[in-house]
PDB file of C-alpha atoms in Angstrom:
ATOM      1  CA  MET A   9      17.463  40.549  28.948  1.00 74.00           C
ATOM      2  CA  TRP A  10      20.145  43.085  26.662  1.00 74.00           C
ATOM      3  CA  GLU A  11      19.893  45.714  29.124  1.00 77.00           C
ATOM      4  CA  THR A  12      23.450  46.162  30.456  1.00 76.00           C
ATOM      5  CA  TRP A  13      23.557  45.835  34.416  1.00 78.00           C
ATOM      6  CA  ASN A  14      24.474  49.005  36.075  1.00 78.00           C
ATOM      7  CA  LEU A  15      27.815  48.104  37.618  1.00 77.00           C
ATOM      8  CA  PRO A  16      31.351  50.065  37.562  1.00 82.00           C
ATOM      9  CA  VAL A  17      33.776  48.676  34.591  1.00 79.00           C
ATOM     10  CA  TRP A  18      36.111  46.711  37.133  1.00 79.00           C
ATOM     11  CA  ALA A  19      33.377  44.366  38.322  1.00 81.00           C
ATOM     12  CA  ALA A  20      31.710  44.131  34.488  1.00 79.00           C
ATOM     13  CA  TRP A  21      34.959  42.873  33.799  1.00 83.00           C
ATOM     14  CA  LEU A  22      35.885  41.431  36.986  1.00 88.00           C
ATOM     15  CA  LEU A  23      32.476  38.723  37.545  1.00 89.00           C
ATOM     16  CA  PRO A  24      33.032  37.433  33.876  1.00 86.00           C
ATOM     17  CA  LEU A  25      36.301  36.378  34.724  1.00 89.00           C
ATOM     18  CA  ALA A  26      36.289  35.018  37.741  1.00 92.00           C
ATOM     19  CA  ALA A  27      33.036  33.157  36.682  1.00 91.00           C
ATOM     20  CA  GLY A  28      35.329  31.791  33.735  1.00 92.00           C
ATOM     21  CA  LEU A  29      37.700  30.723  36.430  1.00 91.00           C
ATOM     22  CA  ALA A  30      35.182  29.139  38.583  1.00 92.00           C
ATOM     23  CA  ILE A  31      33.944  26.918  35.890  1.00 94.00           C
ATOM     24  CA  ALA A  32      37.100  25.727  34.329  1.00 92.00           C
ATOM     25  CA  PRO A  33      37.875  22.448  37.049  1.00 91.00           C
ATOM     26  CA  LEU A  34      34.036  21.256  36.159  1.00 92.00           C
ATOM     27  CA  LEU A  35      34.722  21.606  32.598  1.00 93.00           C
ATOM     28  CA  MET A  36      38.198  19.298  33.470  1.00 91.00           C
ATOM     29  CA  ARG A  37      36.325  17.019  35.095  1.00 91.00           C
ATOM     30  CA  LEU A  38      33.135  16.822  33.020  1.00 92.00           C
ATOM     31  CA  ALA A  39      36.017  15.954  29.949  1.00 91.00           C
ATOM     32  CA  VAL A  40      36.985  12.652  31.766  1.00 89.00           C
ATOM     33  CA  TRP A  41      33.600  11.649  32.959  1.00 89.00           C
ATOM     34  CA  LEU A  42      30.791  11.973  30.198  1.00 91.00           C
ATOM     35  CA  PRO A  43      32.825   9.685  27.364  1.00 90.00           C
ATOM     36  CA  TRP A  44      33.527   7.168  30.533  1.00 87.00           C
ATOM     37  CA  ARG A  45      29.635   7.354  31.045  1.00 85.00           C
ATOM     38  CA  MET A  46      29.038   6.836  27.907  1.00 85.00           C
ATOM     39  CA  GLN A  47      31.428   3.837  27.055  1.00 83.00           C
ATOM     40  CA  CYS A  48      29.999   2.147  30.633  1.00 81.00           C
ATOM     41  CA  GLU A  49      26.419   2.475  29.505  1.00 80.00           C
ATOM     42  CA  TRP A  50      27.443   0.957  25.949  1.00 79.00           C
ATOM     43  CA  ALA A  51      29.284  -2.069  28.091  1.00 80.00           C
ATOM     44  CA  TRP A  52      26.138  -2.501  29.915  1.00 77.00           C
ATOM     45  CA  MET A  53      24.219  -2.469  27.625  1.00 81.00           C
ATOM     46  CA  ALA A  54      25.974  -4.582  25.433  1.00 82.00           C
ATOM     47  CA  GLN A  55      26.268  -7.456  28.378  1.00 77.00           C
ATOM     48  CA  ASP A  56      22.847  -7.417  29.336  1.00 76.00           C
ATOM     49  CA  TRP A  57      22.064  -7.920  25.549  1.00 80.00           C
ATOM     50  CA  LEU A  58      24.523 -10.874  25.760  1.00 78.00           C
ATOM     51  CA  SER A  59      22.586 -12.665  28.916  1.00 76.00           C
ATOM     52  CA  GLU A  60      19.191 -11.859  27.113  1.00 77.00           C
ATOM     53  CA  GLN A  61      20.532 -14.171  23.620  1.00 75.00           C
ATOM     54  CA  ALA A  62      22.493 -16.358  26.469  1.00 74.00           C
ATOM     55  CA  ALA A  63      18.933 -16.941  28.651  1.00 72.00           C
ATOM     56  CA  GLN A  64      16.842 -17.508  25.095  1.00 71.00           C
ATOM     57  CA  ASP A  65      19.547 -19.991  23.547  1.00 62.00           C
ATOM     58  CA  THR A  66      19.315 -23.548  24.635  1.00 49.00           C
ATOM     59  CA  ARG A  67      22.919 -23.728  23.862  1.00 48.00           C
ATOM     60  CA  GLU A  68      24.069 -21.550  26.000  1.00 45.00           C
ATOM     61  CA  GLU A  69      27.690 -23.577  26.648  1.00 47.00           C
ATOM     62  CA  ASN A  70      28.641 -21.978  22.818  1.00 46.00           C
ATOM     63  CA  MET A  71      27.386 -18.235  23.620  1.00 39.00           C
ATOM     64  CA  PRO A  72      29.536 -16.013  24.906  1.00 44.00           C
ATOM     65  CA  GLN A  73      28.597 -15.407  29.117  1.00 44.00           C
ATOM     66  CA  ALA A  74      29.725 -11.729  29.594  1.00 44.00           C
ATOM     67  CA  CYS A  75      32.039  -9.060  27.967  1.00 44.00           C
ATOM     68  CA  PRO A  76      36.038  -8.335  29.845  1.00 43.00           C
ATOM     69  CA  GLY A  77      35.899  -5.788  32.762  1.00 48.00           C
ATOM     70  CA  VAL A  78      31.639  -5.833  33.274  1.00 49.00           C
ATOM     71  CA  THR A  79      29.753  -6.922  35.629  1.00 51.00           C
ATOM     72  CA  ASP A  80      26.520  -7.862  36.011  1.00 51.00           C
ATOM     73  CA  ASP A  81      26.090  -6.574  39.770  1.00 54.00           C
ATOM     74  CA  THR A  82      23.638  -3.946  39.432  1.00 53.00           C
ATOM     75  CA  GLU A  83      25.006  -2.130  42.318  1.00 51.00           C
ATOM     76  CA  ALA A  84      27.911  -2.395  40.829  1.00 57.00           C
ATOM     77  CA  ARG A  85      27.132  -0.509  37.891  1.00 65.00           C
ATOM     78  CA  GLN A  86      27.399   2.979  39.486  1.00 70.00           C
ATOM     79  CA  MET A  87      29.527   6.096  38.015  1.00 69.00           C
ATOM     80  CA  PRO A  88      31.848   7.297  40.955  1.00 72.00           C
ATOM     81  CA  PRO A  89      30.916  10.543  41.583  1.00 76.00           C
ATOM     82  CA  LEU A  90      31.881  13.664  39.383  1.00 76.00           C
ATOM     83  CA  ALA A  91      34.845  15.123  42.407  1.00 74.00           C
ATOM     84  CA  ALA A  92      36.432  11.360  41.762  1.00 76.00           C
ATOM     85  CA  VAL A  93      37.276  11.636  38.474  1.00 78.00           C
ATOM     86  CA  PRO A  94      40.610  12.107  37.410  1.00 80.00           C
ATOM     87  CA  LEU A  95      41.961  15.069  36.128  1.00 81.00           C
ATOM     88  CA  PRO A  96      43.121  15.000  32.115  1.00 82.00           C
ATOM     89  CA  SER A  97      46.593  16.103  31.272  1.00 83.00           C
ATOM     90  CA  ARG A  98      47.827  19.330  32.656  1.00 86.00           C
ATOM     91  CA  ALA A  99      48.261  20.513  29.062  1.00 86.00           C
ATOM     92  CA  VAL A 100      44.532  19.679  28.474  1.00 86.00           C
ATOM     93  CA  CYS A 101      43.657  21.427  31.892  1.00 89.00           C
ATOM     94  CA  ARG A 102      45.892  24.526  30.932  1.00 90.00           C
ATOM     95  CA  LEU A 103      43.552  24.994  27.781  1.00 90.00           C
ATOM     96  CA  LEU A 104      41.170  24.783  29.997  1.00 91.00           C
ATOM     97  CA  TRP A 105      41.967  27.461  32.430  1.00 92.00           C
ATOM     98  CA  LEU A 106      43.128  29.625  29.601  1.00 94.00           C
ATOM     99  CA  ALA A 107      40.338  29.172  26.844  1.00 95.00           C
ATOM    100  CA  ALA A 108      37.584  29.522  29.747  1.00 95.00           C
ATOM    101  CA  VAL A 109      38.478  32.718  30.809  1.00 94.00           C
ATOM    102  CA  ALA A 110      39.334  33.931  27.515  1.00 95.00           C
ATOM    103  CA  LEU A 111      35.778  33.060  26.323  1.00 96.00           C
ATOM    104  CA  ALA A 112      34.687  35.119  29.530  1.00 94.00           C
ATOM    105  CA  GLY A 113      36.553  38.548  28.195  1.00 93.00           C
ATOM    106  CA  LEU A 114      35.429  38.546  24.756  1.00 94.00           C
ATOM    107  CA  CYS A 115      31.766  37.458  25.567  1.00 93.00           C
ATOM    108  CA  ALA A 116      31.861  40.198  28.085  1.00 90.00           C
ATOM    109  CA  TRP A 117      33.482  42.896  25.357  1.00 91.00           C
ATOM    110  CA  ARG A 118      30.974  41.603  22.738  1.00 92.00           C
ATOM    111  CA  PHE A 119      27.797  41.690  25.079  1.00 91.00           C
ATOM    112  CA  GLY A 120      28.464  43.110  27.476  1.00 86.00           C
ATOM    113  CA  LEU A 121      27.591  42.342  31.198  1.00 87.00           C
ATOM    114  CA  THR A 122      23.820  41.101  30.326  1.00 90.00           C
ATOM    115  CA  TRP A 123      21.632  38.567  30.473  1.00 90.00           C
ATOM    116  CA  GLY A 124      22.022  37.582  26.788  1.00 92.00           C
ATOM    117  CA  GLY A 125      25.735  37.495  27.136  1.00 91.00           C
ATOM    118  CA  LEU A 126      25.746  35.352  29.938  1.00 93.00           C
ATOM    119  CA  ALA A 127      23.308  33.274  27.980  1.00 95.00           C
ATOM    120  CA  VAL A 128      26.455  33.359  24.468  1.00 95.00           C
ATOM    121  CA  LEU A 129      28.770  32.957  27.242  1.00 95.00           C
ATOM    122  CA  ALA A 130      27.428  29.875  28.902  1.00 96.00           C
ATOM    123  CA  CYS A 131      27.290  28.260  25.418  1.00 97.00           C
ATOM    124  CA  CYS A 132      30.682  28.960  24.688  1.00 97.00           C
ATOM    125  CA  TRP A 133      31.615  27.074  27.256  1.00 97.00           C
ATOM    126  CA  VAL A 134      28.932  23.716  26.364  1.00 97.00           C
ATOM    127  CA  LEU A 135      31.248  24.066  22.948  1.00 97.00           C
ATOM    128  CA  LEU A 136      35.018  24.457  24.545  1.00 97.00           C
ATOM    129  CA  LEU A 137      33.783  20.769  26.259  1.00 96.00           C
ATOM    130  CA  LEU A 138      32.381  19.442  23.743  1.00 96.00           C
ATOM    131  CA  ALA A 139      35.434  20.916  21.577  1.00 96.00           C
ATOM    132  CA  VAL A 140      37.908  18.976  24.192  1.00 94.00           C
ATOM    133  CA  ILE A 141      35.770  15.523  24.368  1.00 95.00           C
ATOM    134  CA  ASP A 142      36.201  15.645  20.001  1.00 95.00           C
ATOM    135  CA  ALA A 143      39.282  16.336  20.427  1.00 92.00           C
ATOM    136  CA  ARG A 144      40.683  13.540  23.125  1.00 91.00           C
ATOM    137  CA  GLU A 145      36.964  10.853  22.442  1.00 91.00           C
ATOM    138  CA  MET A 146      35.807  11.811  18.956  1.00 92.00           C
ATOM    139  CA  LEU A 147      32.708  11.435  20.452  1.00 92.00           C
ATOM    140  CA  LEU A 148      30.535  14.862  20.722  1.00 95.00           C
ATOM    141  CA  PRO A 149      27.605  13.267  23.750  1.00 94.00           C
ATOM    142  CA  ASP A 150      24.156  13.842  23.081  1.00 94.00           C
ATOM    143  CA  SER A 151      23.821  14.835  27.039  1.00 94.00           C
ATOM    144  CA  LEU A 152      25.673  18.266  25.239  1.00 96.00           C
ATOM    145  CA  THR A 153      24.324  18.767  21.676  1.00 96.00           C
ATOM    146  CA  LEU A 154      20.474  17.718  22.313  1.00 96.00           C
ATOM    147  CA  PRO A 155      19.993  19.978  25.588  1.00 97.00           C
ATOM    148  CA  LEU A 156      22.316  22.898  23.445  1.00 97.00           C
ATOM    149  CA  LEU A 157      19.801  22.474  20.694  1.00 97.00           C
ATOM    150  CA  TRP A 158      16.661  23.132  22.985  1.00 97.00           C
ATOM    151  CA  ALA A 159      18.406  25.937  25.082  1.00 97.00           C
ATOM    152  CA  GLY A 160      19.517  27.710  21.684  1.00 96.00           C
ATOM    153  CA  LEU A 161      15.295  27.552  20.573  1.00 96.00           C
ATOM    154  CA  LEU A 162      14.120  28.955  23.787  1.00 96.00           C
ATOM    155  CA  PHE A 163      17.161  31.408  24.033  1.00 95.00           C
ATOM    156  CA  ASN A 164      16.279  33.445  21.039  1.00 95.00           C
ATOM    157  CA  LEU A 165      12.508  32.683  21.475  1.00 93.00           C
ATOM    158  CA  ALA A 166      13.080  34.435  24.769  1.00 91.00           C
ATOM    159  CA  SER A 167      15.571  36.949  23.610  1.00 86.00           C
ATOM    160  CA  ALA A 168      14.790  37.936  19.981  1.00 84.00           C
ATOM    161  CA  TRP A 169      18.773  37.989  19.484  1.00 91.00           C
ATOM    162  CA  VAL A 170      17.879  36.189  16.188  1.00 93.00           C
ATOM    163  CA  PRO A 171      14.196  35.980  14.697  1.00 93.00           C
ATOM    164  CA  LEU A 172      12.043  32.385  15.479  1.00 92.00           C
ATOM    165  CA  PRO A 173      11.862  31.406  12.123  1.00 94.00           C
ATOM    166  CA  GLN A 174      15.806  32.444  11.825  1.00 95.00           C
ATOM    167  CA  VAL A 175      16.590  29.876  14.166  1.00 95.00           C
ATOM    168  CA  VAL A 176      13.921  26.775  13.301  1.00 96.00           C
ATOM    169  CA  LEU A 177      15.362  27.065   9.551  1.00 97.00           C
ATOM    170  CA  GLY A 178      18.974  27.170  11.346  1.00 96.00           C
ATOM    171  CA  ALA A 179      18.641  24.215  13.444  1.00 96.00           C
ATOM    172  CA  VAL A 180      17.186  22.191  10.272  1.00 97.00           C
ATOM    173  CA  ALA A 181      19.224  23.026   7.685  1.00 96.00           C
ATOM    174  CA  GLY A 182      22.288  22.784  10.138  1.00 96.00           C
ATOM    175  CA  TYR A 183      21.098  18.689  10.315  1.00 96.00           C
ATOM    176  CA  LEU A 184      20.234  18.417   6.581  1.00 95.00           C
ATOM    177  CA  CYS A 185      22.949  19.356   5.174  1.00 94.00           C
ATOM    178  CA  LEU A 186      25.629  17.703   6.809  1.00 93.00           C
ATOM    179  CA  TRP A 187      23.210  14.631   6.806  1.00 93.00           C
ATOM    180  CA  LEU A 188      22.949  14.577   3.210  1.00 93.00           C
ATOM    181  CA  LEU A 189      27.153  15.074   2.884  1.00 91.00           C
ATOM    182  CA  PHE A 190      27.009  12.066   4.626  1.00 90.00           C
ATOM    183  CA  HIS A 191      25.508   9.663   2.802  1.00 90.00           C
ATOM    184  CA  GLY A 192      26.347  11.362  -0.535  1.00 91.00           C
ATOM    185  CA  PHE A 193      29.534  11.096   0.873  1.00 86.00           C
ATOM    186  CA  ARG A 194      28.649   6.968   1.745  1.00 88.00           C
ATOM    187  CA  LEU A 195      27.239   6.465  -1.176  1.00 89.00           C
ATOM    188  CA  ALA A 196      30.398   7.567  -3.542  1.00 87.00           C
ATOM    189  CA  THR A 197      32.957   5.739  -1.451  1.00 84.00           C
ATOM    190  CA  GLY A 198      31.378   3.076   0.765  1.00 81.00           C
ATOM    191  CA  ARG A 199      33.099   4.985   3.969  1.00 82.00           C
ATOM    192  CA  GLU A 200      31.459   7.085   6.852  1.00 81.00           C
ATOM    193  CA  GLY A 201      32.837  10.349   6.766  1.00 77.00           C
ATOM    194  CA  MET A 202      32.074  11.727   9.691  1.00 84.00           C
ATOM    195  CA  GLY A 203      29.703  10.911  13.449  1.00 85.00           C
ATOM    196  CA  HIS A 204      26.121  11.728  14.134  1.00 89.00           C
ATOM    197  CA  GLY A 205      27.405  13.588  16.595  1.00 93.00           C
ATOM    198  CA  ASP A 206      28.511  16.337  14.083  1.00 95.00           C
ATOM    199  CA  PHE A 207      24.533  16.867  12.489  1.00 94.00           C
ATOM    200  CA  LYS A 208      23.450  17.352  16.172  1.00 96.00           C
ATOM    201  CA  LEU A 209      26.172  19.989  16.831  1.00 97.00           C
ATOM    202  CA  LEU A 210      25.526  21.764  13.436  1.00 97.00           C
ATOM    203  CA  ALA A 211      21.600  21.979  14.225  1.00 97.00           C
ATOM    204  CA  ALA A 212      22.454  23.352  17.576  1.00 97.00           C
ATOM    205  CA  LEU A 213      24.589  26.083  16.495  1.00 97.00           C
ATOM    206  CA  GLY A 214      21.992  26.681  13.670  1.00 97.00           C
ATOM    207  CA  ALA A 215      19.681  27.267  16.713  1.00 96.00           C
ATOM    208  CA  TRP A 216      21.859  29.516  18.222  1.00 97.00           C
ATOM    209  CA  VAL A 217      23.172  31.529  15.047  1.00 96.00           C
ATOM    210  CA  GLY A 218      20.406  31.377  12.823  1.00 95.00           C
ATOM    211  CA  LEU A 219      20.308  29.934   8.789  1.00 96.00           C
ATOM    212  CA  ALA A 220      21.511  33.514   7.942  1.00 95.00           C
ATOM    213  CA  ALA A 221      24.841  33.222   9.516  1.00 95.00           C
ATOM    214  CA  LEU A 222      25.188  29.495   8.858  1.00 96.00           C
ATOM    215  CA  PRO A 223      27.007  29.478   5.603  1.00 95.00           C
ATOM    216  CA  GLN A 224      29.404  31.352   7.262  1.00 96.00           C
ATOM    217  CA  LEU A 225      29.891  29.217   9.934  1.00 96.00           C
ATOM    218  CA  ILE A 226      29.847  25.928   7.755  1.00 96.00           C
ATOM    219  CA  LEU A 227      32.791  27.546   5.805  1.00 96.00           C
ATOM    220  CA  ILE A 228      34.700  28.526   8.847  1.00 96.00           C
ATOM    221  CA  ALA A 229      34.476  25.106  10.480  1.00 96.00           C
ATOM    222  CA  ALA A 230      35.192  23.522   6.870  1.00 94.00           C
ATOM    223  CA  VAL A 231      38.630  25.911   5.830  1.00 96.00           C
ATOM    224  CA  SER A 232      39.379  25.403   9.780  1.00 95.00           C
ATOM    225  CA  GLY A 233      39.353  21.198   9.336  1.00 92.00           C
ATOM    226  CA  LEU A 234      40.814  21.336   5.803  1.00 91.00           C
ATOM    227  CA  ALA A 235      43.462  23.587   6.729  1.00 92.00           C
ATOM    228  CA  TYR A 236      44.504  21.196   9.848  1.00 90.00           C
ATOM    229  CA  GLY A 237      44.219  17.707   8.312  1.00 87.00           C
ATOM    230  CA  LEU A 238      46.736  18.924   5.473  1.00 87.00           C
ATOM    231  CA  TRP A 239      48.863  20.821   8.033  1.00 87.00           C
ATOM    232  CA  LEU A 240      48.921  17.055   9.857  1.00 85.00           C
ATOM    233  CA  VAL A 241      49.546  15.163   6.515  1.00 83.00           C
ATOM    234  CA  ALA A 242      52.212  17.864   5.685  1.00 85.00           C
ATOM    235  CA  VAL A 243      54.316  16.522   8.879  1.00 81.00           C
ATOM    236  CA  ARG A 244      53.799  13.177   8.771  1.00 74.00           C
ATOM    237  CA  ARG A 245      51.166  12.920  11.934  1.00 72.00           C
ATOM    238  CA  ALA A 246      48.134  11.549   9.617  1.00 70.00           C
ATOM    239  CA  GLY A 247      47.742  10.116   6.600  1.00 68.00           C
ATOM    240  CA  MET A 248      45.067  11.023   4.022  1.00 67.00           C
ATOM    241  CA  ARG A 249      42.560   8.439   4.928  1.00 72.00           C
ATOM    242  CA  THR A 250      42.857   8.857   8.799  1.00 77.00           C
ATOM    243  CA  ALA A 251      39.577   9.925  10.822  1.00 79.00           C
ATOM    244  CA  GLN A 252      40.026  13.330  12.554  1.00 86.00           C
ATOM    245  CA  PRO A 253      37.416  15.218  14.666  1.00 91.00           C
ATOM    246  CA  PHE A 254      35.064  17.521  12.962  1.00 93.00           C
ATOM    247  CA  GLY A 255      33.614  19.082  16.170  1.00 94.00           C
ATOM    248  CA  ILE A 256      36.567  21.133  17.174  1.00 95.00           C
ATOM    249  CA  HIS A 257      36.177  23.263  14.482  1.00 96.00           C
ATOM    250  CA  LEU A 258      31.974  23.146  14.084  1.00 96.00           C
ATOM    251  CA  ALA A 259      32.846  24.229  17.741  1.00 97.00           C
ATOM    252  CA  TRP A 260      35.067  27.439  17.153  1.00 95.00           C
ATOM    253  CA  ALA A 261      33.501  28.588  14.499  1.00 97.00           C
ATOM    254  CA  GLY A 262      30.318  29.010  16.040  1.00 97.00           C
ATOM    255  CA  VAL A 263      32.298  30.621  18.879  1.00 97.00           C
ATOM    256  CA  ALA A 264      33.757  32.990  16.528  1.00 96.00           C
ATOM    257  CA  VAL A 265      30.663  33.384  14.678  1.00 96.00           C
ATOM    258  CA  MET A 266      28.655  34.603  18.089  1.00 96.00           C
ATOM    259  CA  LEU A 267      31.233  36.551  18.710  1.00 95.00           C
ATOM    260  CA  TRP A 268      30.987  38.588  15.468  1.00 94.00           C
ATOM    261  CA  MET A 269      27.345  38.659  15.379  1.00 90.00           C
ATOM    262  CA  GLY A 270      27.497  40.932  18.969  1.00 83.00           C
ATOM    263  CA  ALA A 271      24.380  41.813  20.613  1.00 78.00           C
ATOM    264  CA  PRO A 272      21.582  43.011  18.521  1.00 76.00           C
TER     265      PRO A 272
END
């Protein structure tokens, strides 16, 4: 899996960069479509629950009959195809183009053109997508974090990039450390300090980098998040209690640690 393909130097660089250019439009549309799908599913679930309650209650005139903008028509509950989803803003599109190509170049530099390097690059692209979604919507979809977790376990099982016991412990420790922090903060303050998606994302990253690299990853993410939060307060764009997405910092810390680890 880590054997370099026998290709000319120019091809070894051109192929990953072309892949980055090709994947960027897909990332742009997924950044809009995935949160949209989650919000529609939540609204449909709420409508179904209200309909069930209304059917069971004899005082139906006092029950709310529908959620605004939500239909009972099953046929109308269809998500538009991915190609029909509007693109995000120009700034986000440019960021995704640049970041997707930059990640492809960095992975080609650190891992060479190998199957293992392509797997790490795919992981980096998913982390980029998660960071954009979290920045825009403060959501980390399970449809991305959970497959990323299983992909990390299977990748290390096949490639031995990180020993399998390390990645299993990394996934467990990644989830538990944020879970304990979440509940400790809630007991101390009565408020929730982060979302459950952050637990799953750190578990997925632990499955990719292993237990030994997890402290560095958490440190990078924590310092980055603290610095960004203080900067927002300094420029008066946020208050001390304003919620900020932490998934962005976990994602870029994961990319940094994987690039630092390099090929075995």
